[in-house]
């Protein structure tokens, strides 16, 4: 029966400047000292924070006989089930906001909320994707807190002050107002909507974002002058990929690259193969494309059968590699076979040309040092973590 149990909410008295994992350690230790009987659900912004908290809590978990479980969107079904299924001991479940509303975890007595989330959005000037670390809204904070009151009275420790909470927006910004709309506009064109201005929205998307999305589809060769989807657009609409990755896949397949096209599109559409620690280090190689290097790493992961211990030495995240491989295998089943038997260029050059077809507005020219000007306006700085350092011209795949 639907019922709301009382949840005792406690805020931090002052702003805590310590690392997030140290704050979570202190909160968990306090709950144990104060007689916690059930499980703890701790909300964190991302996988990197989850892993740092796992390391920080490992000693406390041994002493207090706690079981630590991660819970996020990159886990496979068995790992999610391990976090959710009932157990004899007390659990600390370290979760992203995937656990805010979609999952019920039996036995959760306390919630630790750090008050942060990573929010995908698009830079309105450059059109480049961003993943911003942002304070959650008051509505999300309430949703998180009441995960402790699903089955009985509970507690929520918010690791931020009440003044901070009061200054937050009431509700999250809808995805429609902050994310790339190319896939949405593709679906609308496929449904026969010729004039986007005729649509009525619950939340009105920024006109510039709609225009940018429509312009991109035309630049990708997916929309006819009349505003209907052509053959490229119809095939893009059927692919389980973001628009740009889908266009790279179609172009690479057209060039006869076959399975390589599927691997490249999967790498573009999924999270990075590399561990958070490895991504902060300069790469051990220099090359013509970061994607070509990632393709090599994906091959290494397959040869190692995705064994975490082996891949850790390569700076590869085993879960991410398995996720990329699953998408790639799905795409390979959709290949029609080589659409062109003979290639006039080496495969790596053909692939880079396919990347350009999928990112025509992401061309960048070096200005000075590591600074580049984007063809569509604005500037970017080349990261030292890129394998490409010498080129005068780039195609920017990520930012």
XYZ file of C-alpha atoms in Angstrom:
399
model
C 0.000 0.000 0.000
C 1.188 3.493 -0.824
C 2.452 5.189 2.294
C 4.918 7.927 3.229
C 6.984 7.133 6.301
C 8.640 9.957 8.237
C 12.221 10.797 7.291
C 14.397 12.792 9.661
C 16.468 15.226 7.573
C 19.678 16.768 8.840
C 21.773 19.411 7.063
C 25.467 20.162 7.423
C 25.966 22.997 9.916
C 28.762 24.608 7.871
C 30.227 24.253 4.390
C 32.584 21.262 4.352
C 35.663 21.885 2.172
C 37.029 18.356 2.415
C 37.106 15.908 -0.499
C 33.747 14.286 -1.182
C 34.955 10.821 -0.182
C 36.102 12.164 3.206
C 32.689 13.715 3.815
C 30.956 10.439 2.893
C 33.302 8.488 5.189
C 32.451 10.754 8.134
C 28.708 10.513 7.490
C 28.792 6.714 7.180
C 30.939 6.360 10.306
C 28.496 8.529 12.211
C 25.485 6.440 11.128
C 27.263 3.292 12.309
C 28.151 4.861 15.664
C 24.548 5.962 16.148
C 23.170 2.436 15.771
C 22.307 1.999 12.095
C 20.495 -1.306 11.544
C 19.534 -1.178 7.869
C 21.219 -0.227 4.620
C 22.676 3.128 3.550
C 21.989 4.627 0.113
C 24.562 7.276 -0.782
C 23.911 9.556 -3.767
C 27.025 10.629 -5.693
C 27.404 12.526 -8.982
C 29.316 9.953 -11.023
C 31.295 6.754 -11.395
C 34.606 8.413 -10.490
C 33.222 9.616 -7.157
C 31.696 6.186 -6.507
C 35.062 4.491 -6.944
C 36.876 6.991 -4.746
C 34.279 6.495 -2.025
C 34.609 2.708 -2.344
C 38.336 3.017 -1.663
C 37.815 5.468 1.211
C 35.183 3.251 2.879
C 36.971 -0.089 2.448
C 38.601 -0.046 5.894
C 35.415 1.047 7.662
C 33.462 -1.625 5.782
C 35.775 -4.363 7.087
C 35.629 -3.106 10.667
C 31.842 -2.611 10.720
C 31.042 -5.647 8.524
C 29.456 -3.570 5.786
C 29.026 -4.649 2.175
C 29.874 -1.970 -0.415
C 27.999 -1.942 -3.742
C 28.191 0.511 -6.639
C 24.988 1.304 -8.538
C 25.094 3.251 -11.807
C 24.119 3.032 -15.448
C 27.346 1.413 -16.646
C 26.859 -1.818 -14.692
C 25.579 -4.999 -16.276
C 22.416 -6.728 -15.069
C 24.220 -9.083 -12.682
C 26.040 -6.240 -10.942
C 22.805 -4.261 -10.563
C 21.081 -7.326 -9.142
C 23.890 -7.782 -6.600
C 23.253 -4.260 -5.285
C 19.481 -4.700 -5.148
C 18.935 -8.214 -3.833
C 18.340 -8.719 -0.106
C 21.386 -9.724 1.930
C 22.137 -10.780 5.461
C 24.549 -7.963 6.222
C 24.262 -4.197 6.127
C 24.940 -2.597 2.786
C 26.275 0.776 1.712
C 25.060 1.361 -1.832
C 26.997 4.074 -3.665
C 24.685 5.292 -6.427
C 24.263 7.956 -9.062
C 20.844 9.526 -9.543
C 19.780 6.313 -11.333
C 18.522 5.346 -7.850
C 16.526 8.537 -7.338
C 13.205 7.234 -8.569
C 13.481 4.135 -10.756
C 14.576 1.505 -8.228
C 13.365 0.331 -4.825
C 16.035 -1.148 -2.578
C 14.742 -3.229 0.302
C 15.959 -2.309 3.747
C 17.295 1.211 3.135
C 17.178 3.016 6.469
C 19.417 6.015 5.758
C 20.334 8.228 2.809
C 23.527 10.252 2.447
C 23.029 12.982 -0.150
C 26.014 14.987 -1.390
C 23.620 17.243 -3.334
C 25.399 17.024 -6.697
C 24.755 15.488 -10.111
C 26.434 15.501 -13.505
C 24.090 17.147 -15.986
C 24.527 16.743 -19.768
C 24.046 19.909 -21.777
C 25.279 21.658 -24.905
C 27.319 24.842 -25.179
C 24.971 27.221 -26.983
C 27.842 28.987 -28.749
C 29.959 26.090 -29.998
C 27.379 23.303 -30.046
C 29.846 21.086 -28.172
C 28.577 18.686 -25.489
C 29.361 19.332 -21.850
C 28.806 17.355 -18.653
C 28.516 19.853 -15.819
C 28.800 19.063 -12.130
C 25.779 20.903 -10.730
C 23.817 21.189 -7.480
C 20.595 19.193 -7.642
C 17.201 20.908 -7.352
C 15.074 20.946 -4.209
C 12.669 18.469 -5.854
C 15.521 16.023 -6.492
C 16.744 16.464 -2.906
C 13.268 15.609 -1.591
C 13.086 12.584 -3.898
C 16.468 11.359 -2.669
C 15.639 11.852 1.000
C 12.427 9.847 0.795
C 14.251 6.802 -0.512
C 14.920 6.254 3.206
C 11.177 6.267 3.972
C 9.878 3.715 1.493
C 9.401 0.884 4.002
C 9.645 2.565 7.382
C 10.960 5.626 9.225
C 14.379 6.736 8.029
C 17.123 9.354 8.112
C 18.744 11.562 5.513
C 22.069 13.308 6.024
C 22.464 16.140 3.522
C 26.116 17.088 3.190
C 25.249 20.714 2.400
C 23.729 23.510 4.434
C 20.087 24.487 4.748
C 20.947 27.913 3.317
C 22.423 26.195 0.245
C 19.253 24.084 -0.084
C 16.956 27.109 0.040
C 18.908 28.810 -2.732
C 18.532 25.922 -5.173
C 15.984 25.865 -8.028
C 12.675 24.221 -7.218
C 12.869 21.716 -10.079
C 15.505 20.306 -12.473
C 15.902 22.009 -15.844
C 14.117 19.783 -18.414
C 16.451 17.960 -20.813
C 14.635 19.652 -23.702
C 16.034 23.010 -22.573
C 19.678 21.982 -22.172
C 20.545 19.042 -24.444
C 21.235 18.562 -28.146
C 17.934 18.333 -30.044
C 19.193 16.691 -33.247
C 17.648 13.274 -32.473
C 14.358 14.935 -31.540
C 14.227 16.988 -34.743
C 15.139 13.871 -36.746
C 12.144 12.066 -35.203
C 9.853 15.039 -35.901
C 10.971 15.226 -39.537
C 10.420 11.485 -39.806
C 6.885 11.954 -38.450
C 6.166 14.439 -41.227
C 6.506 17.710 -39.290
C 7.616 20.215 -41.928
C 7.312 23.424 -39.891
C 8.857 23.172 -36.437
C 7.337 26.538 -35.485
C 3.851 24.983 -35.568
C 4.540 22.706 -32.606
C 3.183 23.475 -29.148
C 5.435 22.467 -26.245
C 4.961 21.990 -22.529
C 8.433 23.498 -22.171
C 9.411 25.729 -25.098
C 12.907 24.724 -26.300
C 15.346 27.534 -27.130
C 14.682 28.587 -30.761
C 18.433 28.647 -31.391
C 18.763 25.016 -30.276
C 16.023 23.899 -32.664
C 17.599 25.854 -35.513
C 21.043 24.409 -34.775
C 19.634 20.866 -34.725
C 17.794 21.344 -38.018
C 20.863 22.917 -39.643
C 23.009 19.993 -38.473
C 20.632 17.449 -40.028
C 20.830 19.302 -43.336
C 24.636 19.484 -43.090
C 24.700 15.733 -42.451
C 22.698 15.165 -45.624
C 19.710 13.686 -43.772
C 16.968 16.135 -44.790
C 15.710 17.121 -48.226
C 15.210 20.802 -49.195
C 11.481 20.293 -48.572
C 12.143 19.277 -44.949
C 11.432 15.539 -45.276
C 13.879 12.763 -44.451
C 15.824 11.383 -47.395
C 17.327 7.866 -47.475
C 20.217 8.853 -45.185
C 17.792 10.406 -42.701
C 15.512 7.364 -42.738
C 18.450 5.059 -42.038
C 19.703 7.365 -39.275
C 16.284 7.274 -37.646
C 16.412 3.465 -37.427
C 19.843 3.323 -35.796
C 20.175 3.031 -31.977
C 22.753 5.835 -32.014
C 23.013 9.593 -31.532
C 22.743 11.422 -34.849
C 26.444 12.200 -35.320
C 27.637 8.702 -34.405
C 24.966 7.263 -36.680
C 26.129 9.394 -39.607
C 29.749 8.276 -39.050
C 28.556 4.659 -38.990
C 26.633 5.007 -42.265
C 29.509 6.774 -44.006
C 32.151 4.336 -42.771
C 29.959 1.398 -43.815
C 29.479 3.000 -47.242
C 33.246 3.138 -47.564
C 33.425 -0.607 -46.970
C 34.839 -0.470 -43.448
C 32.284 -2.959 -42.109
C 32.986 -4.031 -38.487
C 35.381 -1.103 -38.049
C 32.435 1.230 -38.693
C 30.468 -0.474 -35.902
C 33.362 -0.291 -33.427
C 33.953 3.402 -34.182
C 30.280 4.337 -33.795
C 30.048 2.408 -30.517
C 33.093 4.246 -29.140
C 31.584 7.590 -30.158
C 28.213 6.874 -28.560
C 29.287 5.223 -25.289
C 31.306 6.495 -22.340
C 35.061 6.582 -22.561
C 36.906 3.271 -22.430
C 39.597 4.735 -20.229
C 39.609 4.874 -16.458
C 39.227 8.247 -14.765
C 42.852 8.069 -13.567
C 44.174 7.221 -17.055
C 42.235 10.075 -18.653
C 44.114 12.565 -16.497
C 47.504 11.333 -17.736
C 49.264 12.188 -21.027
C 48.785 9.296 -23.486
C 51.675 6.878 -24.077
C 51.373 7.309 -27.855
C 51.066 10.042 -30.479
C 48.873 9.544 -33.512
C 46.523 10.886 -36.148
C 43.297 10.311 -34.209
C 42.237 9.611 -30.640
C 39.559 7.313 -32.035
C 42.139 5.113 -33.771
C 43.963 4.703 -30.463
C 40.698 3.824 -28.694
C 40.001 1.228 -31.392
C 43.373 -0.345 -30.562
C 42.473 -0.365 -26.856
C 39.105 -1.965 -27.634
C 40.957 -4.693 -29.521
C 43.247 -5.230 -26.513
C 40.187 -5.482 -24.242
C 38.644 -8.154 -26.449
C 41.851 -10.158 -26.576
C 42.017 -9.972 -22.769
C 38.354 -11.126 -22.606
C 37.592 -7.963 -20.611
C 39.460 -9.185 -17.523
C 39.562 -6.186 -15.130
C 43.047 -6.944 -13.808
C 44.580 -7.064 -17.275
C 42.763 -3.983 -18.509
C 43.588 -1.901 -15.454
C 47.239 -1.953 -16.494
C 46.225 -0.515 -19.884
C 44.172 2.255 -18.273
C 40.965 0.671 -19.621
C 37.747 0.393 -17.623
C 36.446 -3.169 -18.056
C 32.778 -2.229 -17.592
C 33.001 0.545 -20.166
C 34.794 -1.738 -22.624
C 32.081 -4.384 -22.289
C 29.417 -1.736 -22.843
C 31.121 -0.509 -26.024
C 31.489 -4.088 -27.243
C 27.769 -4.804 -26.714
C 26.780 -1.780 -28.796
C 29.317 -2.674 -31.492
C 27.986 -6.230 -31.782
C 24.445 -4.884 -32.083
C 25.540 -2.554 -34.900
C 27.442 -5.295 -36.730
C 24.180 -7.227 -37.043
C 22.746 -4.234 -38.926
C 25.525 -4.053 -41.502
C 24.374 -4.743 -45.039
C 27.810 -6.002 -45.989
C 30.487 -3.903 -47.687
C 28.692 -1.290 -49.747
C 31.841 -0.655 -51.695
C 34.363 -3.452 -52.184
C 37.431 -1.469 -53.274
C 38.852 1.323 -51.125
C 40.936 4.057 -52.674
C 42.494 5.060 -49.334
C 43.897 3.191 -46.288
C 41.175 2.197 -43.777
C 42.383 4.634 -41.096
C 42.167 7.564 -43.514
C 38.743 6.418 -44.732
C 37.572 6.324 -41.121
C 38.877 9.836 -40.413
C 37.044 11.086 -43.491
C 33.877 9.436 -42.174
C 34.398 11.291 -38.873
C 34.481 14.548 -40.807
C 31.190 13.672 -42.542
C 29.579 13.223 -39.115
C 31.096 16.411 -37.653
C 31.193 18.997 -40.466
C 30.713 21.885 -38.013
C 33.459 20.676 -35.668
C 36.445 21.533 -37.864
C 39.074 23.500 -35.946
C 42.203 25.335 -37.114
C 45.221 25.972 -34.924
C 45.699 29.618 -33.944
C 48.669 29.449 -31.603
C 50.035 26.817 -29.280
C 47.177 24.589 -28.150
C 44.463 27.100 -29.071
C 42.139 26.308 -31.996
C 39.351 28.281 -33.676
C 36.149 26.381 -34.469
C 34.603 26.691 -37.923
C 31.219 27.416 -36.333
C 32.614 30.147 -34.076
C 34.329 30.169 -30.727
C 37.554 28.561 -29.637
C 38.830 25.445 -27.936
C 42.075 24.384 -26.291
C 43.631 21.040 -27.176
C 43.941 18.839 -24.103
C 47.351 17.338 -23.320
C 45.511 13.996 -22.891
C 44.887 13.848 -26.659
C 47.094 11.657 -28.837
C 46.890 14.302 -31.593
C 49.220 17.214 -30.836
C 50.921 18.293 -34.069
C 48.070 18.799 -36.549
C 47.109 22.218 -37.858
C 43.524 21.074 -38.506
C 41.319 18.948 -36.257
C 37.841 17.476 -36.116
C 36.668 17.957 -32.524
C 34.800 14.832 -31.398
C 34.427 15.659 -27.704
C 34.996 18.540 -25.333
